[in-house]
């Protein structure tokens, strides 16, 4: 959630409302959503190239290592999907529009903050690797966080101003004053602590004439939060003649915060204050407004969910979710983060939100490429529980197969309707989906991605899903993609195996050998991609499409209980590296020269390249002129792209000969390619 203007107000009065803490030897409940956004946006990470997930993972690891060094035991609580009431939809749409504007700004060289598409999945993978306890709530997590923190009498770490309203026994530590990078030693000991500030609700109430804490939820809904934005409340605010704020307050938001708190401090109880609010409104509106305000004030009361049961016994019981009659395995997988909130939104509301990346705003949004995968996901979610029928139909079109998607159209958003794919009977009951054999689930996944199992046989287990997704991407992508895009993507996938080689016990010879040299060369390319380099919009859009395919491929794989191993995203894709490799392959190097220093990496690349090239459009391997003429010819003949795959006979040609042949052709086209991708 979040209350307009409150966080900046209390931070402006830091001396009055905060106490200094030396945090150590304690449990702490962490707002996961707030944390991964904070670490993403405040760690000098590159945001234009679609995510340097390895760098982000390193930051997350360092954060938790700081906590461990101070004997702080973290429990991370993540938001789930939207709640059944969908009361936050207007706010979510507003944020989606803001993200589009920031993504556009980043795409043309400006500033902005847009989380890379897979940042949440990477964050969860790091938590699992570090064995940090976490849970994914069924819907918004704030109340569950508050209830758990009070049960364990430990502080909350977040950046959400709603935690200034909750009555927390051990207080609320804002992330922006949590100095985890500045671990200190306790004098005269070998113990460590993290300097932090803790918000004091008592101090806030004391500042406003010792007002009753119970009035603060009413303040939150009157001031306006993510759940409530009633235009009629402006009537109250304009007529109530709120006491003036201090002269030093900043802007209208602080004026409103100060005025409301001063006004409310004159009342003893919430009921009295609420009656006084209503008297400023037209009589015909009072009952409805009272009901709404009381409903939203409930959001600040204790939750019925007992997260301590999940962390201690693995049991997650959410009344809201249980009342929907969802399959037990789905609820368990959601709580463990094994299914995304995307799935619960589709399941409960039949509506999903497709997040914008730093892409070419003049092209259709990058998620269009993965629509066929989403239609299969929706098909799997069609027949669930009769309890969901009324809920879902309220939020979606009345067609039986229809789902709604909020997506980018140019630089705005639009809700479009898509139909789920009707699946065979053995796949049509979500409650029995886990009973399907591994072979059947794998067939459904690979049929959706249009990939043959035999193609994946030479591929390491950890890369089978990314390669299968890449084959799908090659079959559906726009013809603007070139050979160097595929090469750069596959080279980027070598980073994980190289990292494993270098850090494996008993591989000391490799550390002096090519694996380390190649890994260091990739790091150099990644670093060189950053300073002052412009963004090639066509290249960015192509890789955004690949990430969309990977995201939905992973979600489908998770829904099918992972018939293919889930890839380690932390070293699968680094945007700066892949964009840097694209540029190098166009200008100064070739795949074979890069890989000549490491035979193991060269062999793995051959397997990856040979698997994907058999699904690539033939024009990917043609000079530009021939590619265009071939496209025109195909259009006249009505030939589908799927008939123009590279044949199996061409697989016998060495990947590096083909690469070298076309690298020279691409260099000649470089200037034209670069000019065409510049924003207007």
XYZ file of C-alpha atoms in Angstrom:
680
model
C 0.000 0.000 0.000
C 1.314 3.508 0.757
C -0.114 6.751 2.164
C 0.371 9.853 0.090
C 2.979 12.175 1.516
C 3.344 10.407 4.867
C 6.835 8.907 4.457
C 8.423 12.151 3.311
C 6.629 13.959 6.151
C 7.945 11.679 8.910
C 11.439 11.694 7.374
C 11.396 15.501 7.439
C 10.748 15.162 11.182
C 13.331 12.441 11.702
C 14.525 13.805 15.052
C 11.013 13.731 16.484
C 9.727 10.425 15.101
C 12.752 8.103 14.837
C 15.156 6.540 17.287
C 18.624 5.239 16.410
C 19.136 1.483 16.576
C 22.187 -0.762 16.556
C 20.492 -3.772 15.049
C 21.841 -7.237 15.923
C 20.819 -10.536 17.549
C 17.201 -10.366 16.418
C 14.672 -11.711 14.011
C 13.502 -9.204 11.407
C 10.486 -9.371 9.093
C 11.352 -8.037 5.638
C 8.894 -6.684 3.089
C 10.287 -8.615 0.113
C 8.699 -6.433 -2.550
C 10.155 -3.269 -1.010
C 13.578 -4.877 -0.560
C 14.136 -6.135 -4.079
C 13.001 -2.800 -5.518
C 15.326 -0.935 -3.170
C 18.315 -3.134 -4.019
C 17.549 -2.939 -7.736
C 17.262 0.850 -7.842
C 19.885 1.870 -5.278
C 22.885 -0.272 -6.243
C 24.088 1.495 -9.388
C 22.822 -1.352 -11.593
C 22.329 -0.939 -15.325
C 18.587 -0.810 -16.070
C 18.499 -0.146 -19.825
C 19.599 -3.540 -21.121
C 16.914 -5.747 -19.592
C 18.676 -6.700 -16.376
C 22.176 -7.553 -15.186
C 20.798 -10.366 -13.066
C 24.229 -11.574 -11.965
C 25.057 -8.141 -10.518
C 21.655 -7.938 -8.832
C 22.092 -11.418 -7.336
C 25.485 -10.381 -5.948
C 23.925 -7.317 -4.264
C 21.146 -9.436 -2.721
C 23.705 -11.933 -1.435
C 25.827 -9.174 0.129
C 22.723 -7.709 1.807
C 21.879 -10.973 3.555
C 25.510 -11.676 4.406
C 25.517 -8.345 6.275
C 22.490 -9.501 8.261
C 24.049 -12.878 9.011
C 27.253 -11.215 10.263
C 25.164 -9.342 12.864
C 23.244 -12.444 13.908
C 20.066 -10.987 12.409
C 17.677 -13.729 11.293
C 15.623 -12.523 8.286
C 12.147 -13.707 7.332
C 11.116 -12.391 3.920
C 7.419 -11.930 3.158
C 6.422 -11.354 -0.480
C 3.179 -9.964 -1.867
C 1.063 -12.389 -3.853
C -1.553 -11.573 -6.457
C -4.318 -8.985 -6.359
C -7.037 -9.661 -3.807
C -10.487 -10.825 -4.826
C -12.045 -7.372 -4.429
C -9.567 -6.020 -7.003
C -9.753 -2.714 -5.143
C -6.194 -1.801 -6.110
C -6.751 -2.100 -9.878
C -6.899 1.664 -10.513
C -3.610 2.144 -8.658
C -1.990 -0.752 -10.550
C -3.058 0.719 -13.881
C -1.703 4.134 -12.891
C 1.621 2.520 -11.982
C 1.667 0.613 -15.265
C 1.315 3.932 -17.131
C 4.116 5.466 -15.049
C 6.375 2.488 -15.828
C 5.741 2.923 -19.544
C 6.823 6.562 -19.334
C 9.957 5.641 -17.364
C 10.772 2.766 -19.707
C 10.440 5.145 -22.655
C 12.691 7.665 -20.929
C 15.353 4.996 -20.338
C 15.058 3.790 -23.937
C 15.936 7.233 -25.318
C 18.808 7.953 -22.926
C 16.908 9.588 -20.048
C 16.462 8.519 -16.437
C 13.897 6.293 -14.801
C 13.342 3.231 -12.658
C 11.953 0.075 -14.245
C 12.583 -3.333 -12.708
C 13.877 -5.910 -15.200
C 11.216 -8.465 -16.085
C 12.600 -11.449 -14.144
C 13.877 -9.585 -11.079
C 11.382 -11.216 -8.695
C 12.286 -14.722 -9.892
C 16.011 -13.954 -9.505
C 15.398 -12.593 -5.990
C 13.587 -15.792 -4.975
C 16.366 -17.962 -6.417
C 18.948 -16.093 -4.318
C 16.798 -16.525 -1.185
C 16.656 -20.265 -1.845
C 20.420 -20.451 -2.466
C 21.153 -18.619 0.810
C 18.493 -20.633 2.685
C 16.687 -17.458 3.743
C 13.186 -18.237 5.014
C 10.498 -16.670 2.827
C 6.812 -16.929 2.078
C 4.648 -15.598 -0.734
C 1.286 -14.415 0.582
C -1.913 -15.079 -1.324
C -2.491 -11.347 -1.829
C -1.014 -8.178 -0.324
C 1.383 -8.933 2.528
C 1.276 -5.826 4.785
C -1.176 -7.119 7.404
C 0.488 -10.528 7.499
C 3.869 -8.855 8.046
C 2.494 -6.738 10.896
C 0.818 -9.734 12.557
C 3.959 -11.890 12.377
C 6.240 -9.083 13.624
C 4.008 -8.529 16.644
C 3.797 -12.261 17.334
C 7.612 -12.500 17.398
C 8.121 -9.006 18.848
C 10.657 -8.070 16.198
C 11.019 -5.081 13.819
C 9.765 -4.735 10.249
C 12.038 -3.636 7.402
C 10.216 -1.911 4.537
C 9.815 1.348 2.657
C 6.007 1.310 2.795
C 4.495 4.215 4.737
C 1.586 2.007 5.855
C 3.951 0.613 8.492
C 3.827 4.062 10.119
C 0.141 3.328 10.805
C 0.379 -0.252 12.058
C 0.875 -0.548 15.811
C 4.142 -2.538 15.760
C 5.551 -3.638 19.116
C 9.204 -3.534 17.996
C 8.819 -0.763 15.436
C 9.369 -0.166 11.728
C 12.816 0.384 10.152
C 12.705 2.224 6.806
C 14.996 0.753 4.164
C 16.492 4.108 3.195
C 18.066 4.525 6.648
C 19.055 0.864 7.055
C 22.842 1.024 6.656
C 23.564 -2.601 5.740
C 26.625 -1.568 3.753
C 28.100 0.039 6.886
C 28.339 -2.831 9.397
C 29.998 -1.635 12.647
C 31.679 -3.391 15.566
C 30.260 -3.184 19.082
C 32.923 -1.457 21.207
C 35.141 -3.832 23.127
C 33.669 -6.938 21.444
C 33.846 -8.887 18.190
C 30.093 -8.470 17.641
C 28.678 -6.524 14.718
C 25.591 -4.365 14.244
C 23.818 -2.488 11.449
C 23.014 1.195 12.106
C 19.292 1.790 11.532
C 16.472 4.113 12.445
C 13.233 2.902 13.974
C 9.950 4.782 13.578
C 8.097 5.451 16.833
C 4.323 5.479 16.567
C 4.130 6.731 20.152
C 6.293 9.726 19.222
C 3.998 10.560 16.295
C 0.911 10.427 18.490
C 2.630 12.474 21.192
C 3.557 15.127 18.591
C -0.136 15.483 17.727
C -1.504 16.158 21.211
C -1.263 12.522 22.350
C -3.843 11.451 19.815
C -5.367 7.976 20.028
C -3.466 5.416 17.865
C -6.810 3.949 16.849
C -7.485 7.118 14.803
C -4.568 6.485 12.445
C -6.325 4.004 10.110
C -8.990 6.668 9.515
C -6.208 9.169 8.813
C -4.733 6.759 6.243
C -7.960 6.352 4.288
C -8.797 10.071 4.447
C -5.317 10.999 3.269
C -5.537 8.454 0.457
C -3.660 5.198 -0.058
C -3.297 2.612 -2.810
C -6.719 1.158 -2.054
C -8.875 4.239 -1.751
C -9.187 7.356 -3.838
C -12.737 8.631 -3.397
C -13.345 11.939 -5.206
C -16.098 12.677 -2.682
C -13.468 12.874 0.062
C -12.261 16.087 -1.564
C -15.654 17.495 -0.547
C -14.857 16.763 3.082
C -11.313 18.133 2.808
C -12.510 21.361 1.207
C -15.283 21.958 3.762
C -13.673 20.789 6.996
C -11.288 23.746 7.303
C -8.432 21.624 8.501
C -5.976 23.316 10.882
C -3.086 24.897 8.924
C 0.208 23.002 8.744
C 3.606 24.243 9.801
C 5.247 26.822 7.579
C 8.136 24.451 6.823
C 5.952 21.705 5.403
C 6.631 20.842 1.779
C 3.818 21.227 -0.708
C 0.184 20.263 -0.606
C 0.769 16.671 0.513
C 2.438 17.720 3.738
C -0.252 20.339 4.264
C -2.865 17.591 3.996
C -0.953 15.219 6.310
C -0.486 17.893 8.973
C -4.014 19.230 8.661
C -5.668 15.811 8.933
C -3.555 14.683 11.890
C -4.181 17.933 13.732
C -7.902 17.708 13.014
C -8.185 14.047 14.089
C -6.260 14.693 17.294
C -9.332 16.520 18.639
C -11.371 13.297 18.727
C -11.198 10.559 21.334
C -12.341 7.610 19.216
C -12.538 6.643 15.501
C -16.367 6.443 15.627
C -16.665 10.054 16.754
C -14.203 11.233 14.115
C -15.924 9.249 11.351
C -19.326 10.750 12.235
C -17.765 14.191 11.948
C -16.326 13.334 8.516
C -19.713 12.176 7.249
C -21.560 15.318 8.276
C -19.636 17.258 5.614
C -20.946 14.950 2.875
C -24.342 14.925 1.108
C -26.839 12.799 3.065
C -27.435 10.460 0.110
C -23.737 9.476 0.053
C -23.084 9.076 3.770
C -24.055 5.424 4.250
C -22.076 4.176 1.247
C -19.022 6.250 2.146
C -19.169 5.068 5.766
C -19.265 1.443 4.639
C -16.298 1.978 2.305
C -14.207 3.825 4.884
C -14.854 1.166 7.534
C -13.944 -1.546 5.046
C -10.637 0.132 4.160
C -9.831 0.826 7.812
C -10.011 -2.923 8.392
C -6.859 -3.233 6.245
C -4.889 -1.946 9.258
C -6.179 -4.587 11.661
C -4.488 -7.870 12.527
C -4.503 -10.583 9.861
C -6.044 -14.010 10.358
C -3.071 -15.582 8.583
C -0.478 -17.032 10.971
C 2.786 -16.926 9.067
C 4.622 -18.359 12.058
C 2.861 -21.656 11.288
C 4.335 -21.594 7.784
C 7.868 -20.813 8.947
C 7.757 -23.351 11.774
C 5.635 -26.160 10.312
C 5.266 -25.401 6.587
C 1.519 -24.813 6.931
C 0.008 -21.810 5.117
C -3.685 -21.241 5.836
C -5.274 -18.152 4.306
C -9.076 -18.000 4.823
C -9.499 -15.855 1.713
C -7.754 -18.480 -0.430
C -9.377 -21.478 1.258
C -12.854 -20.044 0.638
C -12.180 -20.124 -3.102
C -11.807 -23.895 -3.116
C -8.493 -23.861 -4.946
C -6.525 -27.125 -5.197
C -4.299 -27.702 -2.178
C -1.186 -28.194 -4.303
C -1.732 -24.779 -5.941
C -2.034 -22.992 -2.573
C 1.099 -24.727 -1.312
C 3.080 -23.894 -4.459
C 1.973 -20.247 -4.291
C 3.052 -19.953 -0.647
C 6.472 -21.457 -1.449
C 6.964 -19.100 -4.400
C 6.902 -22.055 -6.801
C 4.063 -20.389 -8.718
C 4.011 -16.714 -9.648
C 1.362 -14.148 -8.636
C 0.700 -14.006 -12.397
C -0.855 -17.464 -12.002
C -3.046 -16.499 -9.043
C -4.254 -13.355 -10.843
C -5.196 -15.411 -13.894
C -6.785 -18.055 -11.692
C -8.809 -15.790 -9.392
C -9.530 -12.724 -11.514
C -9.036 -14.021 -15.051
C -6.970 -10.901 -15.545
C -3.233 -10.393 -15.743
C -0.937 -7.385 -16.050
C 1.947 -7.605 -18.540
C 4.829 -5.472 -17.311
C 6.585 -3.136 -19.716
C 10.327 -3.359 -20.276
C 12.825 -0.916 -21.763
C 11.738 -1.683 -25.303
C 10.915 0.049 -28.566
C 7.673 1.900 -27.835
C 6.952 2.257 -31.554
C 6.646 -1.510 -31.906
C 3.908 -3.775 -30.505
C 4.671 -4.629 -26.886
C 7.230 -7.385 -26.429
C 4.745 -9.672 -24.638
C 2.841 -10.269 -27.884
C 5.406 -12.902 -28.866
C 4.557 -15.113 -25.867
C 0.760 -14.965 -26.272
C 0.477 -18.604 -27.470
C 2.260 -19.755 -24.283
C -0.075 -17.673 -22.119
C -3.103 -19.131 -23.889
C -1.959 -22.613 -22.865
C -1.439 -21.395 -19.273
C -4.958 -19.954 -19.279
C -6.264 -23.237 -20.685
C -4.769 -25.122 -17.744
C -6.463 -22.703 -15.319
C -9.934 -22.795 -16.885
C -11.668 -25.512 -14.897
C -10.924 -25.061 -11.220
C -13.574 -24.360 -8.614
C -17.239 -23.346 -8.818
C -16.468 -20.778 -6.083
C -14.360 -18.883 -8.609
C -17.012 -18.493 -11.277
C -18.713 -15.428 -9.795
C -15.399 -13.829 -8.777
C -13.725 -14.323 -12.145
C -16.644 -13.207 -14.263
C -16.829 -9.923 -12.350
C -13.328 -9.083 -13.504
C -13.381 -10.458 -17.028
C -15.494 -10.605 -20.165
C -18.426 -13.058 -20.008
C -17.048 -15.399 -22.720
C -16.297 -18.824 -21.185
C -12.692 -19.008 -22.451
C -11.858 -15.322 -22.073
C -9.077 -13.800 -20.006
C -8.186 -10.093 -19.802
C -4.659 -8.747 -20.192
C -3.522 -5.242 -19.307
C -0.790 -4.481 -21.828
C 1.131 -1.625 -23.359
C -0.261 -0.076 -26.543
C 2.200 2.567 -27.780
C 2.834 4.651 -24.638
C -0.422 3.868 -22.874
C -2.188 0.792 -21.517
C -5.142 -1.120 -22.826
C -7.105 -4.105 -21.546
C -7.451 -6.726 -24.256
C -9.339 -10.000 -24.270
C -7.671 -13.266 -25.229
C -9.135 -16.752 -25.358
C -7.605 -19.691 -23.572
C -6.746 -22.785 -25.595
C -9.030 -25.719 -24.873
C -6.786 -28.599 -23.840
C -7.275 -32.389 -23.912
C -9.380 -33.839 -21.081
C -6.398 -35.197 -19.163
C -5.066 -31.620 -18.822
C -8.364 -29.881 -18.132
C -8.608 -30.450 -14.365
C -6.137 -28.294 -12.448
C -6.613 -30.302 -9.250
C -5.268 -33.416 -11.017
C -2.528 -31.758 -13.050
C 0.215 -33.011 -10.738
C -1.034 -36.581 -11.258
C -0.033 -36.523 -14.924
C 3.115 -38.466 -15.729
C 6.390 -36.608 -16.170
C 6.433 -37.653 -19.832
C 2.927 -36.230 -20.451
C 3.764 -32.932 -18.746
C 6.998 -32.656 -20.693
C 5.201 -33.326 -23.979
C 2.664 -30.566 -23.248
C 5.480 -28.113 -22.436
C 7.549 -28.935 -25.522
C 4.512 -28.984 -27.830
C 3.645 -25.487 -26.600
C 7.215 -24.343 -27.295
C 7.182 -26.243 -30.633
C 10.397 -28.081 -29.860
C 11.318 -31.743 -30.318
C 12.753 -33.584 -27.339
C 15.629 -34.986 -29.432
C 16.898 -31.456 -30.096
C 17.443 -30.985 -26.353
C 19.235 -34.304 -25.745
C 22.804 -32.892 -26.073
C 21.957 -29.838 -23.917
C 22.932 -29.748 -20.208
C 19.942 -30.139 -17.870
C 20.269 -26.588 -16.539
C 19.953 -25.090 -20.036
C 17.251 -27.287 -21.584
C 14.398 -24.883 -20.766
C 16.240 -21.711 -21.918
C 17.192 -23.432 -25.178
C 13.651 -24.728 -25.709
C 12.368 -21.191 -25.101
C 14.981 -19.806 -27.502
C 13.752 -22.211 -30.193
C 10.212 -20.903 -29.627
C 11.516 -17.317 -29.769
C 13.298 -17.976 -33.071
C 10.096 -19.349 -34.592
C 7.992 -16.356 -33.522
C 10.345 -13.376 -33.554
C 10.266 -10.577 -36.081
C 12.591 -10.807 -39.068
C 14.679 -7.860 -37.798
C 16.665 -10.249 -35.605
C 20.100 -11.091 -36.958
C 22.587 -13.875 -36.453
C 24.632 -11.831 -33.987
C 21.586 -11.523 -31.696
C 21.344 -15.313 -31.425
C 25.103 -15.664 -31.028
C 25.281 -13.058 -28.263
C 22.384 -14.666 -26.402
C 23.996 -18.110 -26.499
C 27.408 -16.761 -25.522
C 25.754 -15.111 -22.526
C 24.395 -18.509 -21.471
C 27.974 -19.773 -21.115
C 28.592 -17.525 -18.081
C 26.869 -19.904 -15.632
C 28.794 -23.010 -16.763
C 32.057 -21.007 -16.826
C 31.429 -19.748 -13.294
C 30.757 -23.334 -12.180
C 33.968 -24.564 -13.844
C 36.097 -21.912 -12.201
C 34.626 -22.465 -8.732
C 34.450 -26.262 -8.775
C 36.749 -28.144 -6.361
C 39.516 -30.009 -8.134
C 39.430 -27.729 -11.189
C 42.500 -25.703 -10.285
C 44.024 -26.313 -13.718
C 41.019 -24.630 -15.341
C 41.530 -21.558 -13.197
C 44.849 -20.993 -14.931
C 43.302 -22.113 -18.194
C 40.761 -20.866 -20.697
C 37.628 -20.932 -18.541
C 38.905 -18.183 -16.293
C 40.262 -16.193 -19.238
C 36.958 -16.382 -21.103
C 34.958 -15.512 -17.978
C 37.154 -12.451 -17.401
C 36.775 -11.464 -21.065
C 32.985 -11.588 -20.678
C 33.225 -9.401 -17.576
C 35.323 -6.898 -19.546
C 32.746 -6.819 -22.369
C 29.965 -6.320 -19.821
C 31.738 -3.371 -18.171
C 32.526 -1.739 -21.512
C 28.877 -1.848 -22.536
C 27.930 0.650 -19.827
C 29.634 4.047 -19.991
C 27.848 6.456 -22.300
C 26.785 3.841 -24.839
C 23.519 4.519 -26.662
C 20.764 1.900 -26.681
C 20.105 0.033 -29.917
C 16.303 -0.040 -29.715
C 15.818 -2.880 -32.188
C 18.308 -5.053 -30.317
C 16.727 -4.121 -26.980
C 13.266 -5.034 -28.276
C 14.452 -8.387 -29.615
C 15.957 -9.361 -26.259
C 12.854 -8.085 -24.428
C 10.850 -10.504 -26.567
C 13.209 -13.323 -25.577
C 12.755 -12.483 -21.872
C 8.964 -12.518 -22.311
C 9.234 -15.985 -23.847
C 11.488 -17.151 -21.004
C 9.159 -15.700 -18.362
C 6.064 -17.439 -19.715
C 8.025 -20.603 -20.499
C 9.095 -20.692 -16.837
C 5.554 -20.029 -15.597
C 4.196 -22.866 -17.742
C 7.018 -25.162 -16.608
C 6.223 -24.312 -12.960
C 2.503 -24.905 -13.472
C 3.379 -28.342 -14.887
C 5.565 -29.069 -11.809
C 8.854 -28.487 -13.663
C 9.117 -31.277 -16.248
C 12.315 -29.429 -17.232
C 14.726 -28.203 -14.570
C 14.345 -24.551 -13.648
C 17.358 -22.583 -14.922
C 19.620 -20.545 -12.658
C 18.557 -17.075 -13.784
C 21.326 -15.366 -11.826
C 23.888 -16.261 -14.501
C 21.699 -16.995 -17.506
C 21.204 -13.501 -18.913
C 23.134 -10.295 -18.354
C 21.779 -7.472 -20.491
C 24.991 -5.442 -20.483
C 27.013 -8.490 -21.540
C 24.633 -9.571 -24.303
C 24.317 -6.047 -25.725
C 28.103 -5.635 -25.494
C 28.664 -8.942 -27.294
C 26.235 -7.853 -30.034
C 28.335 -4.768 -30.650
C 31.609 -6.687 -30.599
C 30.314 -9.340 -33.007
C 29.324 -6.548 -35.382
C 32.595 -4.665 -35.181
C 35.695 -6.418 -33.965
C 35.454 -10.073 -33.078
C 33.892 -13.415 -33.940
C 32.463 -16.265 -31.913
C 35.327 -18.565 -32.834
C 38.013 -16.098 -31.754
C 36.257 -15.532 -28.413
C 35.893 -19.234 -27.685
C 39.315 -20.308 -28.948
C 40.722 -19.847 -25.431
C 38.311 -22.384 -23.853
C 37.617 -25.713 -25.643
C 34.956 -26.726 -23.058
C 32.959 -23.547 -23.674
C 33.403 -23.925 -27.427
C 31.952 -27.444 -27.330
C 28.979 -26.336 -25.226
C 28.340 -23.404 -27.558
C 28.274 -25.817 -30.524
C 25.525 -27.833 -28.835
C 23.495 -24.702 -28.042
C 23.928 -23.228 -31.509
C 23.089 -26.448 -33.354
C 19.944 -26.948 -31.271
C 18.616 -23.445 -31.895
C 19.692 -22.953 -35.524
C 17.433 -25.744 -36.715
C 14.451 -23.606 -35.606
C 15.701 -20.273 -36.906
C 14.164 -18.593 -39.947
C 16.371 -19.216 -42.991
C 16.755 -15.466 -43.533
C 18.634 -15.207 -40.228
C 21.633 -16.689 -42.053
C 21.324 -14.654 -45.248
C 22.909 -11.319 -46.224
C 20.527 -8.404 -45.794
C 19.676 -7.970 -49.480
C 18.913 -11.637 -50.000
C 16.913 -11.762 -46.797
C 14.654 -8.914 -47.949
C 14.124 -10.353 -51.410
C 13.351 -13.763 -49.944
C 10.812 -12.224 -47.586
C 9.050 -10.494 -50.490
C 8.989 -13.735 -52.421
C 7.501 -15.599 -49.468
C 4.839 -12.942 -49.024
C 3.747 -13.299 -52.653
C 3.589 -17.069 -52.408
C 1.813 -16.982 -49.037
C 4.537 -19.177 -47.578
C 4.521 -19.345 -43.787
C 7.660 -18.629 -41.826
C 7.532 -22.073 -40.285
C 8.322 -23.643 -43.699
C 11.560 -21.743 -43.987
C 13.603 -23.346 -41.255
C 17.219 -24.227 -41.766
C 17.130 -27.847 -42.902
C 18.745 -30.660 -41.024
C 21.274 -31.168 -43.816
C 22.790 -27.763 -43.068
C 23.466 -28.872 -39.502
C 26.507 -30.724 -40.742
C 28.218 -27.406 -41.530
C 30.385 -26.085 -38.739
C 28.784 -23.322 -36.702
C 31.967 -21.272 -36.737
C 32.333 -21.319 -40.555
C 28.815 -19.987 -40.906
C 29.433 -17.411 -38.188
C 32.602 -16.120 -39.853
C 31.016 -15.942 -43.280
C 28.228 -13.643 -42.168
C 30.179 -11.573 -39.666
C 31.833 -9.691 -42.552
C 28.452 -9.071 -44.167
C 27.071 -7.710 -40.880
C 30.010 -5.323 -40.470
C 29.170 -3.780 -43.846
C 25.590 -3.213 -42.666
C 26.605 -1.837 -39.266
C 26.159 1.873 -39.940
C 22.757 1.379 -41.521
C 21.701 -0.947 -38.669
C 22.726 1.589 -36.033
C 21.023 4.538 -37.729
C 17.780 2.610 -38.217
C 17.543 1.796 -34.519
C 17.865 5.372 -33.236
C 14.709 6.863 -31.707
C 12.936 9.550 -33.656
